[in-house]
Amino acid sequence: MAMMNVILIAMLLALLIPLYEAWQDEDIWQKMLAFASIATKTSVMILVISVFRGDWMIGVVGVIILSVGNAGLMLLAHVIKRLNDVAMGNNNDQSF
């Protein structure tokens, strides 16, 4: 049980690195990437806890967060960047 606590504390400390990076930088892409990194790290933490506890329902939630969570965050980052470009007058109409 003590080994699991050490692993979780190390994961929590690794979780603070992107928070510090997002706090220092003003670029929206850097902030969104930091938050995506946080989402990935928390889902891996959920998976580790589910394996140690033997509770696969928690693991399913971790997998859903890992597979779907970052896509929505990156879409939000693109929308915010596009709105900033339009507000600044850099209207490069790029069709997809």
PDB file of N, CA and C in Angstrom:
ATOM      1  N   MET A   1       0.823  -1.203   0.000  1.00  0.00           N
ATOM      2  CA  MET A   1       0.000   0.000   0.000  1.00  0.00           C
ATOM      3  C   MET A   1       0.865   1.264   0.000  1.00  0.00           C
ATOM      4  N   ALA A   2       2.012   1.224   0.655  1.00  0.00           N
ATOM      5  CA  ALA A   2       2.883   2.395   0.711  1.00  0.00           C
ATOM      6  C   ALA A   2       3.467   2.708  -0.668  1.00  0.00           C
ATOM      7  N   MET A   3       3.719   1.662  -1.452  1.00  0.00           N
ATOM      8  CA  MET A   3       4.263   1.871  -2.795  1.00  0.00           C
ATOM      9  C   MET A   3       3.255   2.600  -3.682  1.00  0.00           C
ATOM     10  N   MET A   4       1.979   2.266  -3.524  1.00  0.00           N
ATOM     11  CA  MET A   4       0.951   2.948  -4.305  1.00  0.00           C
ATOM     12  C   MET A   4       0.880   4.425  -3.933  1.00  0.00           C
ATOM     13  N   ASN A   5       1.043   4.739  -2.663  1.00  0.00           N
ATOM     14  CA  ASN A   5       1.031   6.140  -2.240  1.00  0.00           C
ATOM     15  C   ASN A   5       2.201   6.911  -2.841  1.00  0.00           C
ATOM     16  N   VAL A   6       3.374   6.282  -2.896  1.00  0.00           N
ATOM     17  CA  VAL A   6       4.548   6.933  -3.480  1.00  0.00           C
ATOM     18  C   VAL A   6       4.326   7.183  -4.971  1.00  0.00           C
ATOM     19  N   ILE A   7       3.745   6.203  -5.662  1.00  0.00           N
ATOM     20  CA  ILE A   7       3.474   6.358  -7.095  1.00  0.00           C
ATOM     21  C   ILE A   7       2.468   7.484  -7.327  1.00  0.00           C
ATOM     22  N   LEU A   8       1.423   7.541  -6.520  1.00  0.00           N
ATOM     23  CA  LEU A   8       0.415   8.600  -6.693  1.00  0.00           C
ATOM     24  C   LEU A   8       0.966   9.981  -6.371  1.00  0.00           C
ATOM     25  N   ILE A   9       1.833  10.080  -5.362  1.00  0.00           N
ATOM     26  CA  ILE A   9       2.451  11.373  -5.032  1.00  0.00           C
ATOM     27  C   ILE A   9       3.362  11.818  -6.173  1.00  0.00           C
ATOM     28  N   ALA A  10       4.109  10.878  -6.760  1.00  0.00           N
ATOM     29  CA  ALA A  10       4.964  11.219  -7.910  1.00  0.00           C
ATOM     30  C   ALA A  10       4.122  11.675  -9.093  1.00  0.00           C
ATOM     31  N   MET A  11       2.978  11.027  -9.305  1.00  0.00           N
ATOM     32  CA  MET A  11       2.098  11.441 -10.399  1.00  0.00           C
ATOM     33  C   MET A  11       1.511  12.821 -10.145  1.00  0.00           C
ATOM     34  N   LEU A  12       1.163  13.101  -8.908  1.00  0.00           N
ATOM     35  CA  LEU A  12       0.627  14.426  -8.583  1.00  0.00           C
ATOM     36  C   LEU A  12       1.682  15.513  -8.775  1.00  0.00           C
ATOM     37  N   LEU A  13       2.920  15.221  -8.421  1.00  0.00           N
ATOM     38  CA  LEU A  13       3.991  16.194  -8.647  1.00  0.00           C
ATOM     39  C   LEU A  13       4.232  16.413 -10.135  1.00  0.00           C
ATOM     40  N   ALA A  14       4.145  15.353 -10.924  1.00  0.00           N
ATOM     41  CA  ALA A  14       4.282  15.504 -12.380  1.00  0.00           C
ATOM     42  C   ALA A  14       3.113  16.291 -12.956  1.00  0.00           C
ATOM     43  N   LEU A  15       1.981  16.258 -12.290  1.00  0.00           N
ATOM     44  CA  LEU A  15       0.807  17.002 -12.736  1.00  0.00           C
ATOM     45  C   LEU A  15       0.992  18.507 -12.558  1.00  0.00           C
ATOM     46  N   LEU A  16       1.845  18.904 -11.634  1.00  0.00           N
ATOM     47  CA  LEU A  16       2.062  20.329 -11.376  1.00  0.00           C
ATOM     48  C   LEU A  16       2.939  21.003 -12.436  1.00  0.00           C
ATOM     49  N   ILE A  17       3.716  20.234 -13.177  1.00  0.00           N
ATOM     50  CA  ILE A  17       4.620  20.819 -14.171  1.00  0.00           C
ATOM     51  C   ILE A  17       3.848  21.567 -15.265  1.00  0.00           C
ATOM     52  N   PRO A  18       2.821  20.962 -15.888  1.00  0.00           N
ATOM     53  CA  PRO A  18       2.087  21.735 -16.908  1.00  0.00           C
ATOM     54  C   PRO A  18       1.314  22.916 -16.326  1.00  0.00           C
ATOM     55  N   LEU A  19       0.878  22.809 -15.076  1.00  0.00           N
ATOM     56  CA  LEU A  19       0.203  23.954 -14.449  1.00  0.00           C
ATOM     57  C   LEU A  19       1.147  25.145 -14.334  1.00  0.00           C
ATOM     58  N   TYR A  20       2.378  24.883 -13.950  1.00  0.00           N
ATOM     59  CA  TYR A  20       3.372  25.950 -13.840  1.00  0.00           C
ATOM     60  C   TYR A  20       3.671  26.551 -15.214  1.00  0.00           C
ATOM     61  N   GLU A  21       3.768  25.709 -16.225  1.00  0.00           N
ATOM     62  CA  GLU A  21       4.040  26.192 -17.581  1.00  0.00           C
ATOM     63  C   GLU A  21       2.876  27.035 -18.107  1.00  0.00           C
ATOM     64  N   ALA A  22       1.657  26.616 -17.849  1.00  0.00           N
ATOM     65  CA  ALA A  22       0.490  27.383 -18.306  1.00  0.00           C
ATOM     66  C   ALA A  22       0.381  28.709 -17.571  1.00  0.00           C
ATOM     67  N   TRP A  23       0.815  28.739 -16.334  1.00  0.00           N
ATOM     68  CA  TRP A  23       0.750  29.959 -15.543  1.00  0.00           C
ATOM     69  C   TRP A  23       1.727  31.000 -16.076  1.00  0.00           C
ATOM     70  N   GLN A  24       2.879  30.560 -16.608  1.00  0.00           N
ATOM     71  CA  GLN A  24       3.898  31.496 -17.076  1.00  0.00           C
ATOM     72  C   GLN A  24       3.652  32.020 -18.484  1.00  0.00           C
ATOM     73  N   ASP A  25       3.027  31.244 -19.326  1.00  0.00           N
ATOM     74  CA  ASP A  25       2.921  31.596 -20.738  1.00  0.00           C
ATOM     75  C   ASP A  25       1.567  32.236 -21.044  1.00  0.00           C
ATOM     76  N   GLU A  26       1.571  33.206 -21.977  1.00  0.00           N
ATOM     77  CA  GLU A  26       0.339  33.890 -22.373  1.00  0.00           C
ATOM     78  C   GLU A  26      -0.277  33.312 -23.635  1.00  0.00           C
ATOM     79  N   ASP A  27       0.444  32.446 -24.346  1.00  0.00           N
ATOM     80  CA  ASP A  27      -0.038  31.877 -25.599  1.00  0.00           C
ATOM     81  C   ASP A  27      -1.160  30.889 -25.309  1.00  0.00           C
ATOM     82  N   ILE A  28      -2.271  31.023 -26.036  1.00  0.00           N
ATOM     83  CA  ILE A  28      -3.438  30.172 -25.793  1.00  0.00           C
ATOM     84  C   ILE A  28      -3.141  28.721 -26.134  1.00  0.00           C
ATOM     85  N   TRP A  29      -2.305  28.490 -27.157  1.00  0.00           N
ATOM     86  CA  TRP A  29      -1.988  27.110 -27.533  1.00  0.00           C
ATOM     87  C   TRP A  29      -1.182  26.422 -26.444  1.00  0.00           C
ATOM     88  N   GLN A  30      -0.266  27.156 -25.831  1.00  0.00           N
ATOM     89  CA  GLN A  30       0.526  26.564 -24.744  1.00  0.00           C
ATOM     90  C   GLN A  30      -0.348  26.231 -23.545  1.00  0.00           C
ATOM     91  N   LYS A  31      -1.304  27.104 -23.258  1.00  0.00           N
ATOM     92  CA  LYS A  31      -2.212  26.826 -22.141  1.00  0.00           C
ATOM     93  C   LYS A  31      -3.090  25.616 -22.430  1.00  0.00           C
ATOM     94  N   MET A  32      -3.611  25.529 -23.651  1.00  0.00           N
ATOM     95  CA  MET A  32      -4.456  24.389 -23.994  1.00  0.00           C
ATOM     96  C   MET A  32      -3.668  23.087 -23.996  1.00  0.00           C
ATOM     97  N   LEU A  33      -2.431  23.133 -24.487  1.00  0.00           N
ATOM     98  CA  LEU A  33      -1.608  21.931 -24.452  1.00  0.00           C
ATOM     99  C   LEU A  33      -1.293  21.520 -23.021  1.00  0.00           C
ATOM    100  N   ALA A  34      -1.103  22.501 -22.153  1.00  0.00           N
ATOM    101  CA  ALA A  34      -0.855  22.173 -20.741  1.00  0.00           C
ATOM    102  C   ALA A  34      -2.091  21.523 -20.122  1.00  0.00           C
ATOM    103  N   PHE A  35      -3.268  22.029 -20.435  1.00  0.00           N
ATOM    104  CA  PHE A  35      -4.488  21.433 -19.892  1.00  0.00           C
ATOM    105  C   PHE A  35      -4.752  20.049 -20.487  1.00  0.00           C
ATOM    106  N   ALA A  36      -4.382  19.856 -21.748  1.00  0.00           N
ATOM    107  CA  ALA A  36      -4.502  18.522 -22.341  1.00  0.00           C
ATOM    108  C   ALA A  36      -3.553  17.549 -21.664  1.00  0.00           C
ATOM    109  N   SER A  37      -2.379  18.039 -21.321  1.00  0.00           N
ATOM    110  CA  SER A  37      -1.421  17.191 -20.599  1.00  0.00           C
ATOM    111  C   SER A  37      -1.954  16.824 -19.220  1.00  0.00           C
ATOM    112  N   ILE A  38      -2.623  17.765 -18.578  1.00  0.00           N
ATOM    113  CA  ILE A  38      -3.222  17.490 -17.267  1.00  0.00           C
ATOM    114  C   ILE A  38      -4.318  16.434 -17.406  1.00  0.00           C
ATOM    115  N   ALA A  39      -5.136  16.549 -18.450  1.00  0.00           N
ATOM    116  CA  ALA A  39      -6.201  15.573 -18.662  1.00  0.00           C
ATOM    117  C   ALA A  39      -5.633  14.182 -18.899  1.00  0.00           C
ATOM    118  N   THR A  40      -4.563  14.115 -19.671  1.00  0.00           N
ATOM    119  CA  THR A  40      -3.936  12.817 -19.932  1.00  0.00           C
ATOM    120  C   THR A  40      -3.351  12.223 -18.661  1.00  0.00           C
ATOM    121  N   LYS A  41      -2.664  13.057 -17.884  1.00  0.00           N
ATOM    122  CA  LYS A  41      -2.054  12.549 -16.653  1.00  0.00           C
ATOM    123  C   LYS A  41      -3.105  12.108 -15.631  1.00  0.00           C
ATOM    124  N   THR A  42      -4.199  12.837 -15.520  1.00  0.00           N
ATOM    125  CA  THR A  42      -5.228  12.412 -14.567  1.00  0.00           C
ATOM    126  C   THR A  42      -5.909  11.128 -15.014  1.00  0.00           C
ATOM    127  N   SER A  43      -6.088  10.946 -16.318  1.00  0.00           N
ATOM    128  CA  SER A  43      -6.695   9.693 -16.773  1.00  0.00           C
ATOM    129  C   SER A  43      -5.759   8.517 -16.547  1.00  0.00           C
ATOM    130  N   VAL A  44      -4.447   8.725 -16.705  1.00  0.00           N
ATOM    131  CA  VAL A  44      -3.493   7.656 -16.395  1.00  0.00           C
ATOM    132  C   VAL A  44      -3.500   7.359 -14.899  1.00  0.00           C
ATOM    133  N   MET A  45      -3.634   8.402 -14.075  1.00  0.00           N
ATOM    134  CA  MET A  45      -3.742   8.178 -12.628  1.00  0.00           C
ATOM    135  C   MET A  45      -4.984   7.360 -12.298  1.00  0.00           C
ATOM    136  N   ILE A  46      -6.090   7.654 -12.964  1.00  0.00           N
ATOM    137  CA  ILE A  46      -7.321   6.888 -12.748  1.00  0.00           C
ATOM    138  C   ILE A  46      -7.115   5.432 -13.137  1.00  0.00           C
ATOM    139  N   LEU A  47      -6.409   5.204 -14.249  1.00  0.00           N
ATOM    140  CA  LEU A  47      -6.142   3.825 -14.675  1.00  0.00           C
ATOM    141  C   LEU A  47      -5.251   3.090 -13.682  1.00  0.00           C
ATOM    142  N   VAL A  48      -4.241   3.754 -13.142  1.00  0.00           N
ATOM    143  CA  VAL A  48      -3.363   3.128 -12.148  1.00  0.00           C
ATOM    144  C   VAL A  48      -4.142   2.772 -10.890  1.00  0.00           C
ATOM    145  N   ILE A  49      -4.979   3.682 -10.440  1.00  0.00           N
ATOM    146  CA  ILE A  49      -5.779   3.417  -9.234  1.00  0.00           C
ATOM    147  C   ILE A  49      -6.739   2.260  -9.481  1.00  0.00           C
ATOM    148  N   SER A  50      -7.337   2.210 -10.675  1.00  0.00           N
ATOM    149  CA  SER A  50      -8.283   1.125 -10.951  1.00  0.00           C
ATOM    150  C   SER A  50      -7.587  -0.224 -11.004  1.00  0.00           C
ATOM    151  N   VAL A  51      -6.355  -0.268 -11.511  1.00  0.00           N
ATOM    152  CA  VAL A  51      -5.619  -1.535 -11.547  1.00  0.00           C
ATOM    153  C   VAL A  51      -5.252  -1.973 -10.138  1.00  0.00           C
ATOM    154  N   PHE A  52      -4.770  -1.049  -9.316  1.00  0.00           N
ATOM    155  CA  PHE A  52      -4.393  -1.417  -7.950  1.00  0.00           C
ATOM    156  C   PHE A  52      -5.600  -1.833  -7.113  1.00  0.00           C
ATOM    157  N   ARG A  53      -6.736  -1.200  -7.349  1.00  0.00           N
ATOM    158  CA  ARG A  53      -7.939  -1.557  -6.588  1.00  0.00           C
ATOM    159  C   ARG A  53      -8.684  -2.735  -7.185  1.00  0.00           C
ATOM    160  N   GLY A  54      -8.417  -3.032  -8.439  1.00  0.00           N
ATOM    161  CA  GLY A  54      -9.128  -4.108  -9.107  1.00  0.00           C
ATOM    162  C   GLY A  54     -10.540  -3.728  -9.495  1.00  0.00           C
ATOM    163  N   ASP A  55     -10.804  -2.444  -9.616  1.00  0.00           N
ATOM    164  CA  ASP A  55     -12.130  -1.928  -9.955  1.00  0.00           C
ATOM    165  C   ASP A  55     -12.107  -1.467 -11.411  1.00  0.00           C
ATOM    166  N   TRP A  56     -12.653  -2.279 -12.308  1.00  0.00           N
ATOM    167  CA  TRP A  56     -12.566  -1.982 -13.729  1.00  0.00           C
ATOM    168  C   TRP A  56     -13.579  -0.936 -14.180  1.00  0.00           C
ATOM    169  N   MET A  57     -14.575  -0.655 -13.374  1.00  0.00           N
ATOM    170  CA  MET A  57     -15.510   0.421 -13.733  1.00  0.00           C
ATOM    171  C   MET A  57     -14.805   1.777 -13.693  1.00  0.00           C
ATOM    172  N   ILE A  58     -13.924   1.962 -12.723  1.00  0.00           N
ATOM    173  CA  ILE A  58     -13.131   3.197 -12.672  1.00  0.00           C
ATOM    174  C   ILE A  58     -12.196   3.245 -13.879  1.00  0.00           C
ATOM    175  N   GLY A  59     -11.652   2.101 -14.266  1.00  0.00           N
ATOM    176  CA  GLY A  59     -10.774   2.032 -15.432  1.00  0.00           C
ATOM    177  C   GLY A  59     -11.468   2.420 -16.712  1.00  0.00           C
ATOM    178  N   VAL A  60     -12.725   2.043 -16.850  1.00  0.00           N
ATOM    179  CA  VAL A  60     -13.488   2.424 -18.048  1.00  0.00           C
ATOM    180  C   VAL A  60     -13.645   3.938 -18.121  1.00  0.00           C
ATOM    181  N   VAL A  61     -13.878   4.568 -16.993  1.00  0.00           N
ATOM    182  CA  VAL A  61     -13.987   6.030 -16.963  1.00  0.00           C
ATOM    183  C   VAL A  61     -12.652   6.660 -17.370  1.00  0.00           C
ATOM    184  N   GLY A  62     -11.538   6.103 -16.879  1.00  0.00           N
ATOM    185  CA  GLY A  62     -10.221   6.604 -17.261  1.00  0.00           C
ATOM    186  C   GLY A  62      -9.960   6.474 -18.747  1.00  0.00           C
ATOM    187  N   VAL A  63     -10.381   5.372 -19.338  1.00  0.00           N
ATOM    188  CA  VAL A  63     -10.193   5.171 -20.782  1.00  0.00           C
ATOM    189  C   VAL A  63     -11.050   6.146 -21.573  1.00  0.00           C
ATOM    190  N   ILE A  64     -12.267   6.393 -21.143  1.00  0.00           N
ATOM    191  CA  ILE A  64     -13.133   7.348 -21.850  1.00  0.00           C
ATOM    192  C   ILE A  64     -12.541   8.749 -21.781  1.00  0.00           C
ATOM    193  N   ILE A  65     -12.045   9.138 -20.616  1.00  0.00           N
ATOM    194  CA  ILE A  65     -11.413  10.459 -20.489  1.00  0.00           C
ATOM    195  C   ILE A  65     -10.178  10.534 -21.370  1.00  0.00           C
ATOM    196  N   LEU A  66      -9.403   9.449 -21.408  1.00  0.00           N
ATOM    197  CA  LEU A  66      -8.173   9.442 -22.190  1.00  0.00           C
ATOM    198  C   LEU A  66      -8.458   9.529 -23.685  1.00  0.00           C
ATOM    199  N   SER A  67      -9.497   8.871 -24.150  1.00  0.00           N
ATOM    200  CA  SER A  67      -9.748   8.832 -25.593  1.00  0.00           C
ATOM    201  C   SER A  67     -10.562  10.013 -26.105  1.00  0.00           C
ATOM    202  N   VAL A  68     -11.435  10.591 -25.312  1.00  0.00           N
ATOM    203  CA  VAL A  68     -12.334  11.634 -25.798  1.00  0.00           C
ATOM    204  C   VAL A  68     -11.965  13.013 -25.265  1.00  0.00           C
ATOM    205  N   GLY A  69     -11.390  13.084 -24.093  1.00  0.00           N
ATOM    206  CA  GLY A  69     -11.184  14.363 -23.421  1.00  0.00           C
ATOM    207  C   GLY A  69     -10.332  15.356 -24.176  1.00  0.00           C
ATOM    208  N   ASN A  70      -9.236  14.920 -24.768  1.00  0.00           N
ATOM    209  CA  ASN A  70      -8.327  15.850 -25.429  1.00  0.00           C
ATOM    210  C   ASN A  70      -8.868  16.365 -26.747  1.00  0.00           C
ATOM    211  N   ALA A  71      -9.724  15.615 -27.403  1.00  0.00           N
ATOM    212  CA  ALA A  71     -10.275  16.073 -28.683  1.00  0.00           C
ATOM    213  C   ALA A  71     -11.142  17.315 -28.479  1.00  0.00           C
ATOM    214  N   GLY A  72     -11.965  17.314 -27.473  1.00  0.00           N
ATOM    215  CA  GLY A  72     -12.796  18.476 -27.184  1.00  0.00           C
ATOM    216  C   GLY A  72     -11.977  19.679 -26.774  1.00  0.00           C
ATOM    217  N   LEU A  73     -10.907  19.448 -26.035  1.00  0.00           N
ATOM    218  CA  LEU A  73     -10.047  20.544 -25.592  1.00  0.00           C
ATOM    219  C   LEU A  73      -9.315  21.178 -26.772  1.00  0.00           C
ATOM    220  N   MET A  74      -8.845  20.363 -27.714  1.00  0.00           N
ATOM    221  CA  MET A  74      -8.156  20.908 -28.878  1.00  0.00           C
ATOM    222  C   MET A  74      -9.133  21.641 -29.808  1.00  0.00           C
ATOM    223  N   LEU A  75     -10.361  21.160 -29.907  1.00  0.00           N
ATOM    224  CA  LEU A  75     -11.373  21.863 -30.692  1.00  0.00           C
ATOM    225  C   LEU A  75     -11.667  23.230 -30.075  1.00  0.00           C
ATOM    226  N   LEU A  76     -11.761  23.274 -28.746  1.00  0.00           N
ATOM    227  CA  LEU A  76     -11.973  24.547 -28.064  1.00  0.00           C
ATOM    228  C   LEU A  76     -10.810  25.495 -28.294  1.00  0.00           C
ATOM    229  N   ALA A  77      -9.598  24.994 -28.288  1.00  0.00           N
ATOM    230  CA  ALA A  77      -8.424  25.840 -28.532  1.00  0.00           C
ATOM    231  C   ALA A  77      -8.465  26.420 -29.939  1.00  0.00           C
ATOM    232  N   HIS A  78      -8.875  25.610 -30.912  1.00  0.00           N
ATOM    233  CA  HIS A  78      -8.953  26.104 -32.289  1.00  0.00           C
ATOM    234  C   HIS A  78     -10.026  27.184 -32.422  1.00  0.00           C
ATOM    235  N   VAL A  79     -11.167  26.998 -31.770  1.00  0.00           N
ATOM    236  CA  VAL A  79     -12.240  27.994 -31.817  1.00  0.00           C
ATOM    237  C   VAL A  79     -11.782  29.297 -31.173  1.00  0.00           C
ATOM    238  N   ILE A  80     -11.098  29.212 -30.038  1.00  0.00           N
ATOM    239  CA  ILE A  80     -10.616  30.431 -29.364  1.00  0.00           C
ATOM    240  C   ILE A  80      -9.576  31.141 -30.218  1.00  0.00           C
ATOM    241  N   LYS A  81      -8.662  30.390 -30.828  1.00  0.00           N
ATOM    242  CA  LYS A  81      -7.653  31.002 -31.693  1.00  0.00           C
ATOM    243  C   LYS A  81      -8.302  31.665 -32.895  1.00  0.00           C
ATOM    244  N   ARG A  82      -9.297  31.010 -33.460  1.00  0.00           N
ATOM    245  CA  ARG A  82      -9.996  31.569 -34.626  1.00  0.00           C
ATOM    246  C   ARG A  82     -10.736  32.854 -34.249  1.00  0.00           C
ATOM    247  N   LEU A  83     -11.369  32.872 -33.073  1.00  0.00           N
ATOM    248  CA  LEU A  83     -12.056  34.086 -32.622  1.00  0.00           C
ATOM    249  C   LEU A  83     -11.072  35.221 -32.378  1.00  0.00           C
ATOM    250  N   ASN A  84      -9.889  34.902 -31.832  1.00  0.00           N
ATOM    251  CA  ASN A  84      -8.871  35.926 -31.634  1.00  0.00           C
ATOM    252  C   ASN A  84      -8.359  36.459 -32.960  1.00  0.00           C
ATOM    253  N   ASP A  85      -8.189  35.582 -33.954  1.00  0.00           N
ATOM    254  CA  ASP A  85      -7.748  36.025 -35.273  1.00  0.00           C
ATOM    255  C   ASP A  85      -8.769  36.954 -35.922  1.00  0.00           C
ATOM    256  N   VAL A  86     -10.042  36.619 -35.799  1.00  0.00           N
ATOM    257  CA  VAL A  86     -11.093  37.455 -36.372  1.00  0.00           C
ATOM    258  C   VAL A  86     -11.154  38.803 -35.652  1.00  0.00           C
ATOM    259  N   ALA A  87     -11.001  38.786 -34.338  1.00  0.00           N
ATOM    260  CA  ALA A  87     -11.047  40.024 -33.567  1.00  0.00           C
ATOM    261  C   ALA A  87      -9.860  40.935 -33.879  1.00  0.00           C
ATOM    262  N   MET A  88      -8.710  40.345 -34.196  1.00  0.00           N
ATOM    263  CA  MET A  88      -7.510  41.134 -34.494  1.00  0.00           C
ATOM    264  C   MET A  88      -7.456  41.576 -35.958  1.00  0.00           C
ATOM    265  N   GLY A  89      -8.379  41.093 -36.785  1.00  0.00           N
ATOM    266  CA  GLY A  89      -8.407  41.487 -38.182  1.00  0.00           C
ATOM    267  C   GLY A  89      -7.611  40.573 -39.091  1.00  0.00           C
ATOM    268  N   ASN A  90      -7.091  39.462 -38.560  1.00  0.00           N
ATOM    269  CA  ASN A  90      -6.347  38.503 -39.382  1.00  0.00           C
ATOM    270  C   ASN A  90      -7.315  37.452 -39.908  1.00  0.00           C
ATOM    271  N   ASN A  91      -8.172  37.876 -40.790  1.00  0.00           N
ATOM    272  CA  ASN A  91      -9.231  36.972 -41.266  1.00  0.00           C
ATOM    273  C   ASN A  91      -8.742  36.217 -42.503  1.00  0.00           C
ATOM    274  N   ASN A  92      -7.925  35.211 -42.285  1.00  0.00           N
ATOM    275  CA  ASN A  92      -7.498  34.335 -43.372  1.00  0.00           C
ATOM    276  C   ASN A  92      -8.529  33.226 -43.478  1.00  0.00           C
ATOM    277  N   ASP A  93      -9.405  33.358 -44.434  1.00  0.00           N
ATOM    278  CA  ASP A  93     -10.501  32.388 -44.565  1.00  0.00           C
ATOM    279  C   ASP A  93      -9.957  31.046 -45.059  1.00  0.00           C
ATOM    280  N   GLN A  94      -9.845  30.120 -44.139  1.00  0.00           N
ATOM    281  CA  GLN A  94      -9.338  28.789 -44.475  1.00  0.00           C
ATOM    282  C   GLN A  94     -10.486  27.810 -44.359  1.00  0.00           C
ATOM    283  N   SER A  95     -10.886  27.284 -45.484  1.00  0.00           N
ATOM    284  CA  SER A  95     -11.961  26.289 -45.483  1.00  0.00           C
ATOM    285  C   SER A  95     -11.365  24.920 -45.247  1.00  0.00           C
ATOM    286  N   PHE A  96     -12.118  24.094 -44.576  1.00  0.00           N
ATOM    287  CA  PHE A  96     -11.635  22.743 -44.288  1.00  0.00           C
ATOM    288  C   PHE A  96     -12.157  21.773 -45.283  1.00  0.00           C
TER     289      PHE A  96
END
